[in-house]
Amino acid sequence: MSFYSRDPTSVAPDLIGKQLVREYSGNRTLRGIIVEVEAYRGSDDPASHAFRGLTKRNRIMFGRAGLAYVYFTYGFHHCLNVVTGNEGEASAVLIRALEPTEGIEFLKHNRNNPVKEIDLTNGPGKICQAFGIDRRQNGIDLTSSKSELRIESGKTRPVRSVLTSSRVGIRVGVDKNWRYYDPSSPFISSKRVKEAPSSN
DNA sequence: CCGCCGATCTTT
DNA sequence: AAGATCGGCGGG
């Protein structure tokens, strides 16, 4: 069983501390350390895009683990997921926040020079804008060292704790604590979400 | 710090 | 008609 072919609720906490890497036209590299993610399961998770089955938008979710599922939402924003689980299960992990470590000046440029560095990558839409991710990266293999967009597990910084909470921005499935984040990072998305009563 | 709201477009 | 968002604005 490979890293990404597990249940998304197992993959999600293990992604904290790994690096998102983006190569621009072969000569510019952008990097950030993942500090917040959310797990979305397929057929049994009403908050998942795959809950109602295969559509044109979510078809990558039904593919192999380790692929990038990138979707466009609210007329403005893109969000990046990693497909997990066995092929056909349509589960994924949403990348919600990063600590930028390389290419910060270019990230600022892409984000229209925000006043605070925190605002570069503390949300899923902000990550995609900063890293230049859109539907052209939908379906890319995030596990290949040759991909222009990939996730690497090299050493980053000391491992810190991982907490859970209810997921952000959903109206169904709020009973599941499937948001995973490093509470010591200033880059976690600013919305505070309460822990759901007890279920996991 | 918090909550509300508008922008804009894809999907259902 | 709602949505796995963001940024600006107003009030406490």
mmCIF file with all atom_site columns, C-alpha atoms (C1' of nucleotides) in Angstrom:
data_model
loop_
_atom_site.group_PDB
_atom_site.id
_atom_site.type_symbol
_atom_site.label_atom_id
_atom_site.label_alt_id
_atom_site.label_comp_id
_atom_site.label_asym_id
_atom_site.label_entity_id
_atom_site.label_seq_id
_atom_site.pdbx_PDB_ins_code
_atom_site.Cartn_x
_atom_site.Cartn_y
_atom_site.Cartn_z
_atom_site.occupancy
_atom_site.B_iso_or_equiv
_atom_site.pdbx_formal_charge
_atom_site.auth_seq_id
_atom_site.auth_comp_id
_atom_site.auth_asym_id
_atom_site.auth_atom_id
_atom_site.pdbx_PDB_model_num
ATOM 1   C CA    . MET A 1 1   ? 0.000   0.000  0.000   1.00 0.00 ? 1   MET A CA    1
ATOM 2   C CA    . SER A 1 2   ? 1.467   3.348  -1.032  1.00 0.00 ? 2   SER A CA    1
ATOM 3   C CA    . PHE A 1 3   ? 1.354   6.601  0.910   1.00 0.00 ? 3   PHE A CA    1
ATOM 4   C CA    . TYR A 1 4   ? -1.634  8.059  -0.935  1.00 0.00 ? 4   TYR A CA    1
ATOM 5   C CA    . SER A 1 5   ? -3.638  4.878  -1.441  1.00 0.00 ? 5   SER A CA    1
ATOM 6   C CA    . ARG A 1 6   ? -4.872  4.934  2.168   1.00 0.00 ? 6   ARG A CA    1
ATOM 7   C CA    . ASP A 1 7   ? -8.035  6.465  3.572   1.00 0.00 ? 7   ASP A CA    1
ATOM 8   C CA    . PRO A 1 8   ? -7.910  10.291 3.269   1.00 0.00 ? 8   PRO A CA    1
ATOM 9   C CA    . THR A 1 9   ? -8.277  10.649 7.049   1.00 0.00 ? 9   THR A CA    1
ATOM 10  C CA    . SER A 1 10  ? -5.027  8.669  7.391   1.00 0.00 ? 10  SER A CA    1
ATOM 11  C CA    . VAL A 1 11  ? -3.182  10.485 4.618   1.00 0.00 ? 11  VAL A CA    1
ATOM 12  C CA    . ALA A 1 12  ? -4.229  13.976 5.759   1.00 0.00 ? 12  ALA A CA    1
ATOM 13  C CA    . PRO A 1 13  ? -2.296  14.240 9.055   1.00 0.00 ? 13  PRO A CA    1
ATOM 14  C CA    . ASP A 1 14  ? 0.744   12.626 7.423   1.00 0.00 ? 14  ASP A CA    1
ATOM 15  C CA    . LEU A 1 15  ? 0.822   15.426 4.846   1.00 0.00 ? 15  LEU A CA    1
ATOM 16  C CA    . ILE A 1 16  ? 1.489   18.038 7.524   1.00 0.00 ? 16  ILE A CA    1
ATOM 17  C CA    . GLY A 1 17  ? 5.159   18.996 7.224   1.00 0.00 ? 17  GLY A CA    1
ATOM 18  C CA    . LYS A 1 18  ? 5.607   17.819 3.625   1.00 0.00 ? 18  LYS A CA    1
ATOM 19  C CA    . GLN A 1 19  ? 6.502   20.279 0.892   1.00 0.00 ? 19  GLN A CA    1
ATOM 20  C CA    . LEU A 1 20  ? 4.509   21.519 -2.072  1.00 0.00 ? 20  LEU A CA    1
ATOM 21  C CA    . VAL A 1 21  ? 6.886   22.216 -4.947  1.00 0.00 ? 21  VAL A CA    1
ATOM 22  C CA    . ARG A 1 22  ? 6.094   24.202 -8.096  1.00 0.00 ? 22  ARG A CA    1
ATOM 23  C CA    . GLU A 1 23  ? 8.463   24.586 -11.051 1.00 0.00 ? 23  GLU A CA    1
ATOM 24  C CA    . TYR A 1 24  ? 7.873   27.496 -13.380 1.00 0.00 ? 24  TYR A CA    1
ATOM 25  C CA    . SER A 1 25  ? 9.188   26.998 -16.925 1.00 0.00 ? 25  SER A CA    1
ATOM 26  C CA    . GLY A 1 26  ? 12.113  25.000 -15.613 1.00 0.00 ? 26  GLY A CA    1
ATOM 27  C CA    . ASN A 1 27  ? 14.017  27.848 -14.000 1.00 0.00 ? 27  ASN A CA    1
ATOM 28  C CA    . ARG A 1 28  ? 11.989  29.110 -11.069 1.00 0.00 ? 28  ARG A CA    1
ATOM 29  C CA    . THR A 1 29  ? 11.086  27.021 -8.016  1.00 0.00 ? 29  THR A CA    1
ATOM 30  C CA    . LEU A 1 30  ? 8.414   27.793 -5.437  1.00 0.00 ? 30  LEU A CA    1
ATOM 31  C CA    . ARG A 1 31  ? 8.099   25.816 -2.212  1.00 0.00 ? 31  ARG A CA    1
ATOM 32  C CA    . GLY A 1 32  ? 6.003   25.717 0.930   1.00 0.00 ? 32  GLY A CA    1
ATOM 33  C CA    . ILE A 1 33  ? 5.525   23.463 3.937   1.00 0.00 ? 33  ILE A CA    1
ATOM 34  C CA    . ILE A 1 34  ? 1.998   22.075 4.320   1.00 0.00 ? 34  ILE A CA    1
ATOM 35  C CA    . VAL A 1 35  ? 0.464   23.104 7.666   1.00 0.00 ? 35  VAL A CA    1
ATOM 36  C CA    . GLU A 1 36  ? -3.299  22.570 7.142   1.00 0.00 ? 36  GLU A CA    1
ATOM 37  C CA    . VAL A 1 37  ? -5.364  20.045 5.152   1.00 0.00 ? 37  VAL A CA    1
ATOM 38  C CA    . GLU A 1 38  ? -8.846  18.512 5.066   1.00 0.00 ? 38  GLU A CA    1
ATOM 39  C CA    . ALA A 1 39  ? -9.949  14.983 4.206   1.00 0.00 ? 39  ALA A CA    1
ATOM 40  C CA    . TYR A 1 40  ? -12.899 14.423 1.855   1.00 0.00 ? 40  TYR A CA    1
ATOM 41  C CA    . ARG A 1 41  ? -14.226 10.939 1.342   1.00 0.00 ? 41  ARG A CA    1
ATOM 42  C CA    . GLY A 1 42  ? -16.223 9.776  -1.638  1.00 0.00 ? 42  GLY A CA    1
ATOM 43  C CA    . SER A 1 43  ? -19.609 8.132  -1.502  1.00 0.00 ? 43  SER A CA    1
ATOM 44  C CA    . ASP A 1 44  ? -20.182 8.358  2.282   1.00 0.00 ? 44  ASP A CA    1
ATOM 45  C CA    . ASP A 1 45  ? -19.175 12.017 2.805   1.00 0.00 ? 45  ASP A CA    1
ATOM 46  C CA    . PRO A 1 46  ? -21.942 14.529 1.944   1.00 0.00 ? 46  PRO A CA    1
ATOM 47  C CA    . ALA A 1 47  ? -19.393 17.360 1.892   1.00 0.00 ? 47  ALA A CA    1
ATOM 48  C CA    . SER A 1 48  ? -17.361 15.689 -0.856  1.00 0.00 ? 48  SER A CA    1
ATOM 49  C CA    . HIS A 1 49  ? -17.617 16.668 -4.513  1.00 0.00 ? 49  HIS A CA    1
ATOM 50  C CA    . ALA A 1 50  ? -17.800 12.937 -5.229  1.00 0.00 ? 50  ALA A CA    1
ATOM 51  C CA    . PHE A 1 51  ? -20.777 12.264 -2.947  1.00 0.00 ? 51  PHE A CA    1
ATOM 52  C CA    . ARG A 1 52  ? -23.238 12.251 -5.854  1.00 0.00 ? 52  ARG A CA    1
ATOM 53  C CA    . GLY A 1 53  ? -21.051 10.249 -8.182  1.00 0.00 ? 53  GLY A CA    1
ATOM 54  C CA    . LEU A 1 54  ? -18.912 10.921 -11.215 1.00 0.00 ? 54  LEU A CA    1
ATOM 55  C CA    . THR A 1 55  ? -19.180 14.309 -12.970 1.00 0.00 ? 55  THR A CA    1
ATOM 56  C CA    . LYS A 1 56  ? -17.048 16.159 -15.474 1.00 0.00 ? 56  LYS A CA    1
ATOM 57  C CA    . ARG A 1 57  ? -15.554 18.294 -12.689 1.00 0.00 ? 57  ARG A CA    1
ATOM 58  C CA    . ASN A 1 58  ? -14.667 15.534 -10.225 1.00 0.00 ? 58  ASN A CA    1
ATOM 59  C CA    . ARG A 1 59  ? -13.534 12.788 -12.598 1.00 0.00 ? 59  ARG A CA    1
ATOM 60  C CA    . ILE A 1 60  ? -9.908  12.995 -11.415 1.00 0.00 ? 60  ILE A CA    1
ATOM 61  C CA    . MET A 1 61  ? -11.064 12.104 -7.892  1.00 0.00 ? 61  MET A CA    1
ATOM 62  C CA    . PHE A 1 62  ? -12.044 8.690  -9.263  1.00 0.00 ? 62  PHE A CA    1
ATOM 63  C CA    . GLY A 1 63  ? -8.561  8.144  -10.633 1.00 0.00 ? 63  GLY A CA    1
ATOM 64  C CA    . ARG A 1 64  ? -5.366  6.922  -9.089  1.00 0.00 ? 64  ARG A CA    1
ATOM 65  C CA    . ALA A 1 65  ? -4.003  8.072  -5.736  1.00 0.00 ? 65  ALA A CA    1
ATOM 66  C CA    . GLY A 1 66  ? -1.393  10.819 -5.894  1.00 0.00 ? 66  GLY A CA    1
ATOM 67  C CA    . LEU A 1 67  ? -2.971  12.789 -8.733  1.00 0.00 ? 67  LEU A CA    1
ATOM 68  C CA    . ALA A 1 68  ? -3.833  16.479 -8.350  1.00 0.00 ? 68  ALA A CA    1
ATOM 69  C CA    . TYR A 1 69  ? -7.538  17.347 -8.324  1.00 0.00 ? 69  TYR A CA    1
ATOM 70  C CA    . VAL A 1 70  ? -7.822  21.086 -9.056  1.00 0.00 ? 70  VAL A CA    1
ATOM 71  C CA    . TYR A 1 71  ? -11.234 22.733 -9.237  1.00 0.00 ? 71  TYR A CA    1
ATOM 72  C CA    . PHE A 1 72  ? -12.549 26.261 -9.812  1.00 0.00 ? 72  PHE A CA    1
ATOM 73  C CA    . THR A 1 73  ? -15.038 27.710 -7.344  1.00 0.00 ? 73  THR A CA    1
ATOM 74  C CA    . TYR A 1 74  ? -16.986 30.862 -6.469  1.00 0.00 ? 74  TYR A CA    1
ATOM 75  C CA    . GLY A 1 75  ? -16.142 32.313 -9.857  1.00 0.00 ? 75  GLY A CA    1
ATOM 76  C CA    . PHE A 1 76  ? -12.655 33.301 -8.704  1.00 0.00 ? 76  PHE A CA    1
ATOM 77  C CA    . HIS A 1 77  ? -10.660 30.672 -6.924  1.00 0.00 ? 77  HIS A CA    1
ATOM 78  C CA    . HIS A 1 78  ? -8.924  27.389 -7.539  1.00 0.00 ? 78  HIS A CA    1
ATOM 79  C CA    . CYS A 1 79  ? -8.366  24.720 -4.883  1.00 0.00 ? 79  CYS A CA    1
ATOM 80  C CA    . LEU A 1 80  ? -5.763  21.933 -4.891  1.00 0.00 ? 80  LEU A CA    1
ATOM 81  C CA    . ASN A 1 81  ? -6.384  18.399 -3.639  1.00 0.00 ? 81  ASN A CA    1
ATOM 82  C CA    . VAL A 1 82  ? -4.414  15.162 -3.635  1.00 0.00 ? 82  VAL A CA    1
ATOM 83  C CA    . VAL A 1 83  ? -6.398  12.089 -4.671  1.00 0.00 ? 83  VAL A CA    1
ATOM 84  C CA    . THR A 1 84  ? -6.195  9.307  -2.087  1.00 0.00 ? 84  THR A CA    1
ATOM 85  C CA    . GLY A 1 85  ? -7.508  5.803  -1.512  1.00 0.00 ? 85  GLY A CA    1
ATOM 86  C CA    . ASN A 1 86  ? -8.029  3.034  -4.022  1.00 0.00 ? 86  ASN A CA    1
ATOM 87  C CA    . GLU A 1 87  ? -8.879  3.922  -7.590  1.00 0.00 ? 87  GLU A CA    1
ATOM 88  C CA    . GLY A 1 88  ? -12.625 4.474  -7.890  1.00 0.00 ? 88  GLY A CA    1
ATOM 89  C CA    . GLU A 1 89  ? -13.151 5.470  -4.248  1.00 0.00 ? 89  GLU A CA    1
ATOM 90  C CA    . ALA A 1 90  ? -12.962 9.163  -5.131  1.00 0.00 ? 90  ALA A CA    1
ATOM 91  C CA    . SER A 1 91  ? -11.477 10.470 -1.905  1.00 0.00 ? 91  SER A CA    1
ATOM 92  C CA    . ALA A 1 92  ? -9.065  13.377 -1.646  1.00 0.00 ? 92  ALA A CA    1
ATOM 93  C CA    . VAL A 1 93  ? -7.197  15.718 0.695   1.00 0.00 ? 93  VAL A CA    1
ATOM 94  C CA    . LEU A 1 94  ? -7.588  19.488 0.245   1.00 0.00 ? 94  LEU A CA    1
ATOM 95  C CA    . ILE A 1 95  ? -4.413  21.535 0.801   1.00 0.00 ? 95  ILE A CA    1
ATOM 96  C CA    . ARG A 1 96  ? -5.558  24.538 2.870   1.00 0.00 ? 96  ARG A CA    1
ATOM 97  C CA    . ALA A 1 97  ? -2.442  26.327 4.117   1.00 0.00 ? 97  ALA A CA    1
ATOM 98  C CA    . LEU A 1 98  ? 1.329   26.435 3.619   1.00 0.00 ? 98  LEU A CA    1
ATOM 99  C CA    . GLU A 1 99  ? 4.370   28.129 5.079   1.00 0.00 ? 99  GLU A CA    1
ATOM 100 C CA    . PRO A 1 100 ? 6.252   29.539 2.079   1.00 0.00 ? 100 PRO A CA    1
ATOM 101 C CA    . THR A 1 101 ? 9.966   28.686 2.060   1.00 0.00 ? 101 THR A CA    1
ATOM 102 C CA    . GLU A 1 102 ? 11.263  29.408 -1.448  1.00 0.00 ? 102 GLU A CA    1
ATOM 103 C CA    . GLY A 1 103 ? 10.368  31.940 -4.118  1.00 0.00 ? 103 GLY A CA    1
ATOM 104 C CA    . ILE A 1 104 ? 8.648   34.260 -1.682  1.00 0.00 ? 104 ILE A CA    1
ATOM 105 C CA    . GLU A 1 105 ? 9.126   37.368 -3.828  1.00 0.00 ? 105 GLU A CA    1
ATOM 106 C CA    . PHE A 1 106 ? 7.408   35.650 -6.742  1.00 0.00 ? 106 PHE A CA    1
ATOM 107 C CA    . LEU A 1 107 ? 4.595   34.436 -4.488  1.00 0.00 ? 107 LEU A CA    1
ATOM 108 C CA    . LYS A 1 108 ? 4.065   38.029 -3.384  1.00 0.00 ? 108 LYS A CA    1
ATOM 109 C CA    . HIS A 1 109 ? 3.939   39.141 -6.992  1.00 0.00 ? 109 HIS A CA    1
ATOM 110 C CA    . ASN A 1 110 ? 1.339   36.509 -7.863  1.00 0.00 ? 110 ASN A CA    1
ATOM 111 C CA    . ARG A 1 111 ? -0.714  37.571 -4.845  1.00 0.00 ? 111 ARG A CA    1
ATOM 112 C CA    . ASN A 1 112 ? -0.589  41.239 -5.810  1.00 0.00 ? 112 ASN A CA    1
ATOM 113 C CA    . ASN A 1 113 ? 1.831   42.147 -2.997  1.00 0.00 ? 113 ASN A CA    1
ATOM 114 C CA    . PRO A 1 114 ? -0.217  41.713 0.158   1.00 0.00 ? 114 PRO A CA    1
ATOM 115 C CA    . VAL A 1 115 ? 0.830   43.808 3.151   1.00 0.00 ? 115 VAL A CA    1
ATOM 116 C CA    . LYS A 1 116 ? 1.314   40.810 5.417   1.00 0.00 ? 116 LYS A CA    1
ATOM 117 C CA    . GLU A 1 117 ? 3.365   37.763 4.480   1.00 0.00 ? 117 GLU A CA    1
ATOM 118 C CA    . ILE A 1 118 ? 0.829   35.628 6.348   1.00 0.00 ? 118 ILE A CA    1
ATOM 119 C CA    . ASP A 1 119 ? -1.716  36.389 3.633   1.00 0.00 ? 119 ASP A CA    1
ATOM 120 C CA    . LEU A 1 120 ? 0.354   34.722 0.911   1.00 0.00 ? 120 LEU A CA    1
ATOM 121 C CA    . THR A 1 121 ? -0.753  31.135 1.523   1.00 0.00 ? 121 THR A CA    1
ATOM 122 C CA    . ASN A 1 122 ? -3.160  30.907 4.501   1.00 0.00 ? 122 ASN A CA    1
ATOM 123 C CA    . GLY A 1 123 ? -6.113  29.549 2.525   1.00 0.00 ? 123 GLY A CA    1
ATOM 124 C CA    . PRO A 1 124 ? -6.748  27.120 -0.348  1.00 0.00 ? 124 PRO A CA    1
ATOM 125 C CA    . GLY A 1 125 ? -7.554  29.807 -2.920  1.00 0.00 ? 125 GLY A CA    1
ATOM 126 C CA    . LYS A 1 126 ? -4.550  31.882 -1.876  1.00 0.00 ? 126 LYS A CA    1
ATOM 127 C CA    . ILE A 1 127 ? -2.215  28.905 -2.300  1.00 0.00 ? 127 ILE A CA    1
ATOM 128 C CA    . CYS A 1 128 ? -3.334  28.358 -5.880  1.00 0.00 ? 128 CYS A CA    1
ATOM 129 C CA    . GLN A 1 129 ? -3.035  32.036 -6.765  1.00 0.00 ? 129 GLN A CA    1
ATOM 130 C CA    . ALA A 1 130 ? 0.427   32.322 -5.175  1.00 0.00 ? 130 ALA A CA    1
ATOM 131 C CA    . PHE A 1 131 ? 1.723   29.129 -6.804  1.00 0.00 ? 131 PHE A CA    1
ATOM 132 C CA    . GLY A 1 132 ? 0.055   29.733 -10.178 1.00 0.00 ? 132 GLY A CA    1
ATOM 133 C CA    . ILE A 1 133 ? -2.142  26.637 -9.967  1.00 0.00 ? 133 ILE A CA    1
ATOM 134 C CA    . ASP A 1 134 ? -5.278  26.330 -12.115 1.00 0.00 ? 134 ASP A CA    1
ATOM 135 C CA    . ARG A 1 135 ? -7.149  23.665 -14.049 1.00 0.00 ? 135 ARG A CA    1
ATOM 136 C CA    . ARG A 1 136 ? -4.137  23.110 -16.284 1.00 0.00 ? 136 ARG A CA    1
ATOM 137 C CA    . GLN A 1 137 ? -2.638  21.177 -13.364 1.00 0.00 ? 137 GLN A CA    1
ATOM 138 C CA    . ASN A 1 138 ? -5.757  19.049 -12.883 1.00 0.00 ? 138 ASN A CA    1
ATOM 139 C CA    . GLY A 1 139 ? -4.700  15.403 -13.131 1.00 0.00 ? 139 GLY A CA    1
ATOM 140 C CA    . ILE A 1 140 ? -0.956  15.998 -12.804 1.00 0.00 ? 140 ILE A CA    1
ATOM 141 C CA    . ASP A 1 141 ? 1.016   13.343 -10.892 1.00 0.00 ? 141 ASP A CA    1
ATOM 142 C CA    . LEU A 1 142 ? 2.049   14.928 -7.591  1.00 0.00 ? 142 LEU A CA    1
ATOM 143 C CA    . THR A 1 143 ? 4.310   11.978 -6.753  1.00 0.00 ? 143 THR A CA    1
ATOM 144 C CA    . SER A 1 144 ? 6.645   12.317 -9.743  1.00 0.00 ? 144 SER A CA    1
ATOM 145 C CA    . SER A 1 145 ? 9.943   14.176 -9.346  1.00 0.00 ? 145 SER A CA    1
ATOM 146 C CA    . LYS A 1 146 ? 9.455   15.283 -12.961 1.00 0.00 ? 146 LYS A CA    1
ATOM 147 C CA    . SER A 1 147 ? 6.132   17.025 -12.393 1.00 0.00 ? 147 SER A CA    1
ATOM 148 C CA    . GLU A 1 148 ? 5.937   20.821 -12.470 1.00 0.00 ? 148 GLU A CA    1
ATOM 149 C CA    . LEU A 1 149 ? 3.725   20.505 -9.377  1.00 0.00 ? 149 LEU A CA    1
ATOM 150 C CA    . ARG A 1 150 ? 4.526   17.864 -6.778  1.00 0.00 ? 150 ARG A CA    1
ATOM 151 C CA    . ILE A 1 151 ? 4.693   16.976 -3.095  1.00 0.00 ? 151 ILE A CA    1
ATOM 152 C CA    . GLU A 1 152 ? 8.044   16.084 -1.551  1.00 0.00 ? 152 GLU A CA    1
ATOM 153 C CA    . SER A 1 153 ? 8.738   14.572 1.843   1.00 0.00 ? 153 SER A CA    1
ATOM 154 C CA    . GLY A 1 154 ? 12.220  15.947 2.446   1.00 0.00 ? 154 GLY A CA    1
ATOM 155 C CA    . LYS A 1 155 ? 13.166  17.403 5.798   1.00 0.00 ? 155 LYS A CA    1
ATOM 156 C CA    . THR A 1 156 ? 11.576  20.744 6.461   1.00 0.00 ? 156 THR A CA    1
ATOM 157 C CA    . ARG A 1 157 ? 11.409  21.804 10.077  1.00 0.00 ? 157 ARG A CA    1
ATOM 158 C CA    . PRO A 1 158 ? 10.891  20.015 13.411  1.00 0.00 ? 158 PRO A CA    1
ATOM 159 C CA    . VAL A 1 159 ? 7.694   17.997 13.508  1.00 0.00 ? 159 VAL A CA    1
ATOM 160 C CA    . ARG A 1 160 ? 5.086   19.723 15.594  1.00 0.00 ? 160 ARG A CA    1
ATOM 161 C CA    . SER A 1 161 ? 1.696   18.612 16.847  1.00 0.00 ? 161 SER A CA    1
ATOM 162 C CA    . VAL A 1 162 ? -1.339  18.044 14.616  1.00 0.00 ? 162 VAL A CA    1
ATOM 163 C CA    . LEU A 1 163 ? -4.812  18.998 15.859  1.00 0.00 ? 163 LEU A CA    1
ATOM 164 C CA    . THR A 1 164 ? -8.188  18.297 14.280  1.00 0.00 ? 164 THR A CA    1
ATOM 165 C CA    . SER A 1 165 ? -11.407 20.254 13.908  1.00 0.00 ? 165 SER A CA    1
ATOM 166 C CA    . SER A 1 166 ? -14.541 20.406 11.816  1.00 0.00 ? 166 SER A CA    1
ATOM 167 C CA    . ARG A 1 167 ? -13.916 21.341 8.182   1.00 0.00 ? 167 ARG A CA    1
ATOM 168 C CA    . VAL A 1 168 ? -14.139 24.950 6.994   1.00 0.00 ? 168 VAL A CA    1
ATOM 169 C CA    . GLY A 1 169 ? -16.807 26.366 4.689   1.00 0.00 ? 169 GLY A CA    1
ATOM 170 C CA    . ILE A 1 170 ? -19.177 23.413 4.516   1.00 0.00 ? 170 ILE A CA    1
ATOM 171 C CA    . ARG A 1 171 ? -22.785 23.059 5.660   1.00 0.00 ? 171 ARG A CA    1
ATOM 172 C CA    . VAL A 1 172 ? -23.047 19.276 5.669   1.00 0.00 ? 172 VAL A CA    1
ATOM 173 C CA    . GLY A 1 173 ? -20.688 16.779 7.231   1.00 0.00 ? 173 GLY A CA    1
ATOM 174 C CA    . VAL A 1 174 ? -19.817 19.229 10.008  1.00 0.00 ? 174 VAL A CA    1
ATOM 175 C CA    . ASP A 1 175 ? -19.893 16.401 12.546  1.00 0.00 ? 175 ASP A CA    1
ATOM 176 C CA    . LYS A 1 176 ? -16.606 15.035 11.207  1.00 0.00 ? 176 LYS A CA    1
ATOM 177 C CA    . ASN A 1 177 ? -13.322 16.396 12.560  1.00 0.00 ? 177 ASN A CA    1
ATOM 178 C CA    . TRP A 1 178 ? -11.496 15.976 9.273   1.00 0.00 ? 178 TRP A CA    1
ATOM 179 C CA    . ARG A 1 179 ? -9.524  19.208 9.242   1.00 0.00 ? 179 ARG A CA    1
ATOM 180 C CA    . TYR A 1 180 ? -5.914  18.638 10.347  1.00 0.00 ? 180 TYR A CA    1
ATOM 181 C CA    . TYR A 1 181 ? -3.566  21.504 11.166  1.00 0.00 ? 181 TYR A CA    1
ATOM 182 C CA    . ASP A 1 182 ? -0.377  22.435 12.938  1.00 0.00 ? 182 ASP A CA    1
ATOM 183 C CA    . PRO A 1 183 ? -1.503  24.862 15.661  1.00 0.00 ? 183 PRO A CA    1
ATOM 184 C CA    . SER A 1 184 ? 1.986   26.302 16.049  1.00 0.00 ? 184 SER A CA    1
ATOM 185 C CA    . SER A 1 185 ? 2.000   27.684 12.495  1.00 0.00 ? 185 SER A CA    1
ATOM 186 C CA    . PRO A 1 186 ? 0.979   31.306 11.977  1.00 0.00 ? 186 PRO A CA    1
ATOM 187 C CA    . PHE A 1 187 ? -0.011  30.358 8.426   1.00 0.00 ? 187 PHE A CA    1
ATOM 188 C CA    . ILE A 1 188 ? -3.100  28.291 9.225   1.00 0.00 ? 188 ILE A CA    1
ATOM 189 C CA    . SER A 1 189 ? -6.256  29.758 7.694   1.00 0.00 ? 189 SER A CA    1
ATOM 190 C CA    . SER A 1 190 ? -7.616  32.455 9.937   1.00 0.00 ? 190 SER A CA    1
ATOM 191 C CA    . LYS A 1 191 ? -11.149 31.211 10.331  1.00 0.00 ? 191 LYS A CA    1
ATOM 192 C CA    . ARG A 1 192 ? -11.423 29.448 13.647  1.00 0.00 ? 192 ARG A CA    1
ATOM 193 C CA    . VAL A 1 193 ? -13.452 26.265 13.472  1.00 0.00 ? 193 VAL A CA    1
ATOM 194 C CA    . LYS A 1 194 ? -14.755 24.453 16.487  1.00 0.00 ? 194 LYS A CA    1
ATOM 195 C CA    . GLU A 1 195 ? -14.111 20.839 17.226  1.00 0.00 ? 195 GLU A CA    1
ATOM 196 C CA    . ALA A 1 196 ? -17.197 18.806 16.431  1.00 0.00 ? 196 ALA A CA    1
ATOM 197 C CA    . PRO A 1 197 ? -18.840 17.175 19.486  1.00 0.00 ? 197 PRO A CA    1
ATOM 198 C CA    . SER A 1 198 ? -17.099 13.824 19.520  1.00 0.00 ? 198 SER A CA    1
ATOM 199 C CA    . SER A 1 199 ? -17.270 11.759 16.352  1.00 0.00 ? 199 SER A CA    1
ATOM 200 C CA    . ASN A 1 200 ? -14.121 11.336 14.374  1.00 0.00 ? 200 ASN A CA    1
ATOM 201 C "C1'" . DC  B 2 1   ? -11.524 40.462 16.350  1.00 0.00 ? 1   DC  B "C1'" 1
ATOM 202 C "C1'" . DC  B 2 2   ? -15.833 39.370 14.395  1.00 0.00 ? 2   DC  B "C1'" 1
ATOM 203 C "C1'" . DG  B 2 3   ? -19.649 39.104 11.071  1.00 0.00 ? 3   DG  B "C1'" 1
ATOM 204 C "C1'" . DC  B 2 4   ? -21.821 40.460 6.774   1.00 0.00 ? 4   DC  B "C1'" 1
ATOM 205 C "C1'" . DC  B 2 5   ? -21.722 40.968 1.951   1.00 0.00 ? 5   DC  B "C1'" 1
ATOM 206 C "C1'" . DG  B 2 6   ? -20.542 41.248 -2.923  1.00 0.00 ? 6   DG  B "C1'" 1
ATOM 207 C "C1'" . DA  B 2 7   ? -17.877 39.492 -6.792  1.00 0.00 ? 7   DA  B "C1'" 1
ATOM 208 C "C1'" . DT  B 2 8   ? -18.366 35.898 -10.586 1.00 0.00 ? 8   DT  B "C1'" 1
ATOM 209 C "C1'" . DC  B 2 9   ? -18.865 31.461 -12.729 1.00 0.00 ? 9   DC  B "C1'" 1
ATOM 210 C "C1'" . DT  B 2 10  ? -19.407 26.374 -12.547 1.00 0.00 ? 10  DT  B "C1'" 1
ATOM 211 C "C1'" . DT  B 2 11  ? -22.232 22.750 -11.323 1.00 0.00 ? 11  DT  B "C1'" 1
ATOM 212 C "C1'" . DT  B 2 12  ? -26.513 20.717 -10.101 1.00 0.00 ? 12  DT  B "C1'" 1
ATOM 213 C "C1'" . DA  C 3 1   ? -29.583 28.249 -6.381  1.00 0.00 ? 1   DA  C "C1'" 1
ATOM 214 C "C1'" . DA  C 3 2   ? -25.626 26.993 -3.933  1.00 0.00 ? 2   DA  C "C1'" 1
ATOM 215 C "C1'" . DG  C 3 3   ? -20.879 26.633 -3.497  1.00 0.00 ? 3   DG  C "C1'" 1
ATOM 216 C "C1'" . DA  C 3 4   ? -14.382 22.757 -0.030  1.00 0.00 ? 4   DA  C "C1'" 1
ATOM 217 C "C1'" . DT  C 3 5   ? -13.322 31.400 -1.104  1.00 0.00 ? 5   DT  C "C1'" 1
ATOM 218 C "C1'" . DC  C 3 6   ? -11.558 35.936 -0.550  1.00 0.00 ? 6   DC  C "C1'" 1
ATOM 219 C "C1'" . DG  C 3 7   ? -11.275 40.812 0.566   1.00 0.00 ? 7   DG  C "C1'" 1
ATOM 220 C "C1'" . DG  C 3 8   ? -13.424 44.958 2.083   1.00 0.00 ? 8   DG  C "C1'" 1
ATOM 221 C "C1'" . DC  C 3 9   ? -16.223 47.203 5.214   1.00 0.00 ? 9   DC  C "C1'" 1
ATOM 222 C "C1'" . DG  C 3 10  ? -18.542 48.323 9.515   1.00 0.00 ? 10  DG  C "C1'" 1
ATOM 223 C "C1'" . DG  C 3 11  ? -19.327 47.648 14.467  1.00 0.00 ? 11  DG  C "C1'" 1
ATOM 224 C "C1'" . DG  C 3 12  ? -17.830 46.359 19.237  1.00 0.00 ? 12  DG  C "C1'" 1
#
